[in-house]
Short mmCIF file of C-alpha atoms in Angstrom, two decimals:
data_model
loop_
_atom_site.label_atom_id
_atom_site.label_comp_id
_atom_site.label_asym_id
_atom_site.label_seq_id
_atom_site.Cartn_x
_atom_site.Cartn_y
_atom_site.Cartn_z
CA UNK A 552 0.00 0.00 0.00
CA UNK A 553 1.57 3.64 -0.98
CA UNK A 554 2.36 5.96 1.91
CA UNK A 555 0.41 8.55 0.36
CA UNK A 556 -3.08 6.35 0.45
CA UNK A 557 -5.68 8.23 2.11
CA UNK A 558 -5.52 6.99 6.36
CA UNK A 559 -9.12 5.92 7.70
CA UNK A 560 -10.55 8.32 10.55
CA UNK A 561 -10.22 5.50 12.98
CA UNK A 562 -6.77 4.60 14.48
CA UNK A 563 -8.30 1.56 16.94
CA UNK A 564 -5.80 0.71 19.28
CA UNK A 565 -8.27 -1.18 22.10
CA UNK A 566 -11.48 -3.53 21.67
CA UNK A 567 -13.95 -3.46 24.70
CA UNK A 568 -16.56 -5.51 24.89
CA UNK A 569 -19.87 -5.20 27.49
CA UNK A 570 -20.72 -9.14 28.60
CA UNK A 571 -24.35 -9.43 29.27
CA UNK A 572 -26.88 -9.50 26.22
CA UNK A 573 -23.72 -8.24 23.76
CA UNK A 574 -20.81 -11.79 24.14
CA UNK A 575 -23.25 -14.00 25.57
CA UNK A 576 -27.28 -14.46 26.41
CA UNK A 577 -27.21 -13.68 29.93
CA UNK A 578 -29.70 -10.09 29.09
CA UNK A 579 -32.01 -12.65 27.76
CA UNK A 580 -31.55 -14.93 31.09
CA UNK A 581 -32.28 -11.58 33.38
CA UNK A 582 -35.35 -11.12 32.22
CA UNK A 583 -36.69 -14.37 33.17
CA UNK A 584 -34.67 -14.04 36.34
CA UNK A 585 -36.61 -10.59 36.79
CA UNK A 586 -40.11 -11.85 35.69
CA UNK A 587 -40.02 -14.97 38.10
CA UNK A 588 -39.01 -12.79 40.70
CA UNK A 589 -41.29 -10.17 40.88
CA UNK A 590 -44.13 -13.21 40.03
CA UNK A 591 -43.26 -14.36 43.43
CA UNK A 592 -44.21 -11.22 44.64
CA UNK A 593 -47.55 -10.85 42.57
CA UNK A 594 -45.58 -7.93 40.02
CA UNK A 595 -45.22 -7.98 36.35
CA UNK A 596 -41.89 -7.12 34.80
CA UNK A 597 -42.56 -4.66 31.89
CA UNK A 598 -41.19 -3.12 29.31
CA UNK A 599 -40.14 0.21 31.01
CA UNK A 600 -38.98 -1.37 34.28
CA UNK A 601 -36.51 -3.47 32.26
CA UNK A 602 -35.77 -0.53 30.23
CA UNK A 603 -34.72 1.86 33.68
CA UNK A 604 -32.81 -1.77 35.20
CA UNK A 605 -30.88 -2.54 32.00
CA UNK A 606 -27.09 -2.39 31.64
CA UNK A 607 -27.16 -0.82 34.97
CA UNK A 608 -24.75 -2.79 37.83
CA UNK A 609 -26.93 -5.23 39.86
CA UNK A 610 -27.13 -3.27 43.43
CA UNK A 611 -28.46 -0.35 41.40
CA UNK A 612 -30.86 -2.64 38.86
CA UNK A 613 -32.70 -3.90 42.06
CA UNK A 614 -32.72 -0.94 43.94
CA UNK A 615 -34.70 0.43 41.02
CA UNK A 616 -37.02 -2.75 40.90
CA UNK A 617 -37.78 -1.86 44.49
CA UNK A 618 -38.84 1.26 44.32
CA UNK A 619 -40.64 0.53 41.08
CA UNK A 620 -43.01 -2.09 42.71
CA UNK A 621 -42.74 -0.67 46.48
CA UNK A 622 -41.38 -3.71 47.60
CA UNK A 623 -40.58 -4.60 51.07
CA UNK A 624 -37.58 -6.65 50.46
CA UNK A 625 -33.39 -5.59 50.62
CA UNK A 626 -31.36 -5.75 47.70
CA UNK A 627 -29.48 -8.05 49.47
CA UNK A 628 -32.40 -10.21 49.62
CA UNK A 629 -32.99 -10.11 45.97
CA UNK A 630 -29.35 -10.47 44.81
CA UNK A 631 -29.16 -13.95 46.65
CA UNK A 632 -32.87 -15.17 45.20
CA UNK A 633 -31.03 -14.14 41.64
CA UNK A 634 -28.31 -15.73 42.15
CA UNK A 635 -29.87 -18.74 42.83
CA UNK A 636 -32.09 -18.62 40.06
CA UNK A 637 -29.68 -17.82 37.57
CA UNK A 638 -27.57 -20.23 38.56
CA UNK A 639 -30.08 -22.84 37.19
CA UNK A 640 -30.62 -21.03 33.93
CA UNK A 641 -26.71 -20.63 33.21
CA UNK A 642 -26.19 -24.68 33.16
CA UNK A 643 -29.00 -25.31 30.46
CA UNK A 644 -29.11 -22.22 28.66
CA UNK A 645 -25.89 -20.07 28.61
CA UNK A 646 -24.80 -19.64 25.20
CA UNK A 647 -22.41 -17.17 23.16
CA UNK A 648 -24.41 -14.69 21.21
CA UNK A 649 -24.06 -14.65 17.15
CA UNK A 650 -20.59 -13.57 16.05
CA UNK A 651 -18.93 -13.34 19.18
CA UNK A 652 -16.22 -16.16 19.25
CA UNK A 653 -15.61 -15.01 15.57
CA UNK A 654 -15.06 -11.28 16.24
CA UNK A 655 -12.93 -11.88 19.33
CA UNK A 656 -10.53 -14.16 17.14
CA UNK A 657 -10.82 -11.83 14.53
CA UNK A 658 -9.52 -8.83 17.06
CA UNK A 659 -6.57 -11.16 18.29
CA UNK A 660 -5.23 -11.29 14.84
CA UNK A 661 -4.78 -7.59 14.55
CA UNK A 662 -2.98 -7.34 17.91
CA UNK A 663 -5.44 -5.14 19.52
CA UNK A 664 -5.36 -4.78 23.08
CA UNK A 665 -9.01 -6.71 24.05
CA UNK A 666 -11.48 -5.90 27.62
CA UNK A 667 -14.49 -6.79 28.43
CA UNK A 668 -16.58 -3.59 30.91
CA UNK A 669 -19.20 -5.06 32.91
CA UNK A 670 -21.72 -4.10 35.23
CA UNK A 671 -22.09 -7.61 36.77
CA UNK A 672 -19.85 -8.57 39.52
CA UNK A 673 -16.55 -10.18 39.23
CA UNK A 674 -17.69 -13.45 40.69
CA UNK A 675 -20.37 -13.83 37.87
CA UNK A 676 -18.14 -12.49 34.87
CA UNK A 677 -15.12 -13.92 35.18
CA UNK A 678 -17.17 -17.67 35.84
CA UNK A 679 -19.54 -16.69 32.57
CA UNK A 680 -16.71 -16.37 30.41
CA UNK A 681 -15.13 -18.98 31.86
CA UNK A 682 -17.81 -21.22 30.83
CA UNK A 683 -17.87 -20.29 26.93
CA UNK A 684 -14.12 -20.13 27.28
CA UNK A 685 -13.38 -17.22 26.33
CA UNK A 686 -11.55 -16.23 29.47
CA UNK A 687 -8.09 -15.83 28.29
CA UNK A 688 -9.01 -14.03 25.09
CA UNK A 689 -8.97 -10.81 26.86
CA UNK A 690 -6.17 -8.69 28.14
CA UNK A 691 -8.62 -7.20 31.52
CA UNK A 692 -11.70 -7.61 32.63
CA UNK A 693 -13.39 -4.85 34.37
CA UNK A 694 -16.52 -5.37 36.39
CA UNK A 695 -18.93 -3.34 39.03
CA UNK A 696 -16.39 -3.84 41.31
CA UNK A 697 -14.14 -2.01 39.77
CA UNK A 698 -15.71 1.34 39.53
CA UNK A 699 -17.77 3.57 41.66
CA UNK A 700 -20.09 4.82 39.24
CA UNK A 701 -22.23 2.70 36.96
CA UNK A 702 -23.05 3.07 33.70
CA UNK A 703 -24.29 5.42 32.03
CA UNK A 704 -21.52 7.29 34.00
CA UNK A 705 -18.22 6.54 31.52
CA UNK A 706 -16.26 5.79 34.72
CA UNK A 707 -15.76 2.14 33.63
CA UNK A 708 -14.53 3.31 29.64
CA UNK A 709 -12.17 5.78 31.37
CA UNK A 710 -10.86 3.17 33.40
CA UNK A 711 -10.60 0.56 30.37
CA UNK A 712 -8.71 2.80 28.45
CA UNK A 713 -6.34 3.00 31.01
CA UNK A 714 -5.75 -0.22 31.18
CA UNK A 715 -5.26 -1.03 27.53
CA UNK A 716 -2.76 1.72 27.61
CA UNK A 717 -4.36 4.17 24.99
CA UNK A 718 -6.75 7.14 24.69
CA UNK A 719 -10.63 5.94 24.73
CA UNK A 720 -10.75 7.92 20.96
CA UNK A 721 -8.86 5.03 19.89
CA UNK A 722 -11.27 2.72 22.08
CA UNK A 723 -14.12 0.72 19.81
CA UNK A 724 -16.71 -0.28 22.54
CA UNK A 725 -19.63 -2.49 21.75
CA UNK A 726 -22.84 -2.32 23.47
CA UNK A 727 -26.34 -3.77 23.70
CA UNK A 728 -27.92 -1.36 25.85
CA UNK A 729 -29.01 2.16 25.90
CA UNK A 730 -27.27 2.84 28.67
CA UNK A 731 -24.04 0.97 28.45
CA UNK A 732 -23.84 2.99 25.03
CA UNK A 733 -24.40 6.41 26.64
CA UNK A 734 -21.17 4.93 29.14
CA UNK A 735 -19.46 4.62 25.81
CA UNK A 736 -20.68 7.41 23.69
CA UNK A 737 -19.42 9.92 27.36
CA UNK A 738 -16.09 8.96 27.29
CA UNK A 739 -15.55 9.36 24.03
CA UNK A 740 -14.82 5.88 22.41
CA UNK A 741 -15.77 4.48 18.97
CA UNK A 742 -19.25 2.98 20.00
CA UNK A 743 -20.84 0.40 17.99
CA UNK A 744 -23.95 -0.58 19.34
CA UNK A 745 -25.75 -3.96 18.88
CA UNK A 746 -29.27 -4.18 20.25
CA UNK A 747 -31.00 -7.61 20.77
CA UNK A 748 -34.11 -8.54 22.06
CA UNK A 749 -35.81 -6.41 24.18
CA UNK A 750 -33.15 -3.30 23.70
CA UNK A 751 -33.85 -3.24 19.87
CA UNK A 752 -36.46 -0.33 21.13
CA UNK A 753 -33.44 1.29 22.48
CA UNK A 754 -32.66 4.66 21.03
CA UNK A 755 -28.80 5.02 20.32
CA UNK A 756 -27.42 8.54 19.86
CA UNK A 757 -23.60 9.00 19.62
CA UNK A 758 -23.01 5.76 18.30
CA UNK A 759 -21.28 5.18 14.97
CA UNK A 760 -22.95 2.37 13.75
CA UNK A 761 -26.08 0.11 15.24
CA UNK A 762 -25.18 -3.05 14.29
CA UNK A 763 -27.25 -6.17 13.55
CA UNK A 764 -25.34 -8.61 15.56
CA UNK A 765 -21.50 -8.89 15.95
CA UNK A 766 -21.24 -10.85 13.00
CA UNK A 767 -22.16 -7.37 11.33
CA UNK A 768 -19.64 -6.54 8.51
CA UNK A 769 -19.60 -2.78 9.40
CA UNK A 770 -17.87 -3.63 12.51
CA UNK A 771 -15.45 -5.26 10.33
CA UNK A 772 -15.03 -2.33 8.30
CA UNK A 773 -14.12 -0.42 11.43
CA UNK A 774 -11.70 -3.10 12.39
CA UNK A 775 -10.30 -2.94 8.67
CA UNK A 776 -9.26 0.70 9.20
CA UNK A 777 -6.95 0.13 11.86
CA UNK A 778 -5.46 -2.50 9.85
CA UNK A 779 -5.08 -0.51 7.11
CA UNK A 780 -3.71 2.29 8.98
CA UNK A 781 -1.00 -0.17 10.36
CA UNK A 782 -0.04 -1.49 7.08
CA UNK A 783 0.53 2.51 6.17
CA UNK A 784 2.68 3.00 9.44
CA UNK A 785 4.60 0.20 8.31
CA UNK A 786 4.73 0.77 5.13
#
């Protein structure tokens, strides 16, 4: 390639990926964690609760599902029912989401530092990617624990950026959620976000593209230009 080619507008130097609903199923698994909860209780889990609860950490999520319904129990009361219903669900029906084992091998090719930003704990994470063994494909995982803000705060993208030694401008960040995109879209990373189920009625502003699934060849494309711009440098 000649050193005079035009250079892309993206110089990627870091991949960071959000865990539940965007690498594997898990969103999908809340939802019937939330709506067998709150059936317990004689509540419905709608559309706009999951909406305010979604890609928030899991203190915060149930705080919110508290003072939704009025409910008389602690969060600490609901974390441990979740737990224990989850942990049912993730033996029979955890599974990677479309694209994901593909575009994290893909990623490791170009020698791009690779993160995963959660809001789930670090228990749950690190034993979720564990199971679809992907936990040495990344370089850090950050989790609730690490951060004092939530998302939609960017705390966690400022953070991640740190860690993969580079500015979060040359940060691509996928997301599912609404929120965990306005975390993305704040602090100033490349944002690709790639609804799914119940956050396809998300709205999206900031992000560069809203992808179909992360098999989507626009995410590619993105990729591409950081290749390309290495091949230049190189050149």
């Amino acid at each position: 390639m000649a050193k005079d080619a035009q250079r892309s507008p993206f110089d990627i130097r870091a991949a960071v990926f959000d865990l539940d609903g965007l690498l594997v199923n898990t969103e999908e698994l809340y939802q019937d964690v939330g709506t067998e909860l709150l059936s317990r209780r004689g509540k419905t889990f709608d559309a706009d609760l999951l909406d305010a609860m979604m890609g928030r950490p899991q203190h915060k999520a149930l705080s919110i599902m508290i003072e939704w319904h009025g409910l008389k129990d602690t969060v600490k009361t609901l974390a441990d029912e979740t737990k224990t219903i989850f942990q049912t669900l993730l033996s029979t029906r955890l599974a990677l989401m479309p694209g994901a084992k593909e575009l994290v091998e893909y990623i490791q090719l170009l020698d791009i530092r690779l993160g995963v930003a959660t809001s789930s704990g670090p228990e749950f994470a690190h034993d979720v990617l564990s199971r679809v063994g992907l936990i040495h494909s990344f370089h850090f995982v950050l989790t609730s624990a690490d951060v004092t803000a939530g998302k939609p705060d960017p705390e966690i993208y400022h953070l991640a950026a740190k860690k993969a030694g580079t500015q979060t401008g040359n940060m691509l960040v996928c997301e599912d959620s609404e929120n965990g995109c306005k975390a993305a879209v704040a602090s100033g990373a490349i944002t690709v976000a790639v609804p799914c189920g119940h956050s396809l009625r998300h709205a999206f502003p900031g992000a560069h593209i809203v992808a179909t699934s992360l098999a989507d060849p626009h995410i590619y494309e993105l990729l591409n230009s950081y290749a390309d711009r290495k091949i230049l440098d190189e050149a």
